[in-house]
Amino acid sequence: MGPFTAASSDDPTPDDPRCSAKGCVAAARFQLSWRNPGIHSAARVKVWLACPEHVQSLGDFLSSRGFLIGTEPYRVDSPTD
């Protein structure tokens, strides 16, 4: 699974935000903050959500392009742009 662990169940409820991985319907437990420096200013931060199964692959995708700013446990109060 990688270096991150989830604190809560992976069984989603209807109100849970979903993982951003294509086709995944699992509850999000992590948020990956990123920006494309070629088109976004430093003030613009986008967020993808990830389940424990996809946090590493989504992070690797963003990192390989130099877009990943950071990964942390998902917080309900965080904006998702």
Tab-separated table of C-alpha atoms in Angstrom:
chain	number	residue	atom	x	y	z
A	1	MET	CA	0.000	0.000	0.000
A	2	GLY	CA	2.855	2.467	0.522
A	3	PRO	CA	3.900	4.759	3.364
A	4	PHE	CA	0.429	6.085	4.178
A	5	THR	CA	-2.184	4.476	6.389
A	6	ALA	CA	-5.841	5.314	6.711
A	7	ALA	CA	-7.413	5.959	10.079
A	8	SER	CA	-10.953	4.979	9.116
A	9	SER	CA	-12.823	2.264	7.252
A	10	ASP	CA	-12.592	1.988	3.475
A	11	ASP	CA	-16.299	1.130	3.221
A	12	PRO	CA	-17.854	4.274	1.754
A	13	THR	CA	-21.111	5.790	2.883
A	14	PRO	CA	-23.263	7.746	0.411
A	15	ASP	CA	-21.859	11.038	1.769
A	16	ASP	CA	-18.168	10.068	1.572
A	17	PRO	CA	-16.062	11.804	-1.086
A	18	ARG	CA	-14.783	9.287	-3.640
A	19	CYS	CA	-11.317	8.453	-4.869
A	20	SER	CA	-10.195	10.393	-7.970
A	21	ALA	CA	-8.738	7.289	-9.657
A	22	LYS	CA	-10.604	6.404	-12.841
A	23	GLY	CA	-13.404	3.948	-12.125
A	24	CYS	CA	-12.780	3.804	-8.375
A	25	VAL	CA	-15.774	4.244	-6.070
A	26	ALA	CA	-13.923	3.762	-2.769
A	27	ALA	CA	-14.074	6.409	-0.067
A	28	ALA	CA	-11.279	8.981	-0.169
A	29	ARG	CA	-8.899	8.835	2.776
A	30	PHE	CA	-6.051	10.974	1.388
A	31	GLN	CA	-5.684	14.242	-0.463
A	32	LEU	CA	-2.958	14.975	-2.960
A	33	SER	CA	-2.263	18.682	-3.450
A	34	TRP	CA	-0.811	19.595	-6.835
A	35	ARG	CA	-0.349	22.244	-9.478
A	36	ASN	CA	0.946	22.363	-13.010
A	37	PRO	CA	3.583	25.123	-12.774
A	38	GLY	CA	3.385	25.660	-16.525
A	39	ILE	CA	-0.208	26.887	-16.345
A	40	HIS	CA	-1.003	27.555	-12.659
A	41	SER	CA	0.300	30.346	-10.457
A	42	ALA	CA	1.840	29.440	-7.093
A	43	ALA	CA	-1.431	30.470	-5.442
A	44	ARG	CA	-3.423	27.878	-7.400
A	45	VAL	CA	-3.493	24.474	-5.715
A	46	LYS	CA	-5.651	21.637	-6.984
A	47	VAL	CA	-6.593	18.566	-4.944
A	48	TRP	CA	-7.179	14.969	-5.951
A	49	LEU	CA	-8.678	12.565	-3.444
A	50	ALA	CA	-7.447	9.001	-3.060
A	51	CYS	CA	-8.370	5.754	-1.364
A	52	PRO	CA	-5.590	3.715	0.282
A	53	GLU	CA	-5.307	1.512	-2.819
A	54	HIS	CA	-4.678	4.422	-5.216
A	55	VAL	CA	-2.787	6.999	-3.124
A	56	GLN	CA	0.588	5.696	-4.311
A	57	SER	CA	-0.270	5.420	-8.021
A	58	LEU	CA	-1.921	8.859	-8.139
A	59	GLY	CA	1.031	10.340	-6.246
A	60	ASP	CA	3.500	8.670	-8.614
A	61	PHE	CA	1.604	10.037	-11.634
A	62	LEU	CA	1.708	13.601	-10.276
A	63	SER	CA	5.318	13.311	-9.060
A	64	SER	CA	6.597	12.063	-12.406
A	65	ARG	CA	5.316	15.293	-13.972
A	66	GLY	CA	6.656	17.539	-11.198
A	67	PHE	CA	3.105	18.486	-10.128
A	68	LEU	CA	2.805	16.938	-6.641
A	69	ILE	CA	3.007	19.396	-3.749
A	70	GLY	CA	2.109	17.002	-0.944
A	71	THR	CA	-0.025	14.129	0.323
A	72	GLU	CA	-1.856	14.009	3.626
A	73	PRO	CA	-4.896	12.387	5.214
A	74	TYR	CA	-8.134	13.711	3.773
A	75	ARG	CA	-9.817	16.474	5.793
A	76	VAL	CA	-13.470	17.264	5.239
A	77	ASP	CA	-12.783	20.999	5.630
A	78	SER	CA	-10.240	21.067	2.752
A	79	PRO	CA	-11.173	22.682	-0.555
A	80	THR	CA	-11.124	20.393	-3.579
A	81	ASP	CA	-10.482	22.478	-6.681
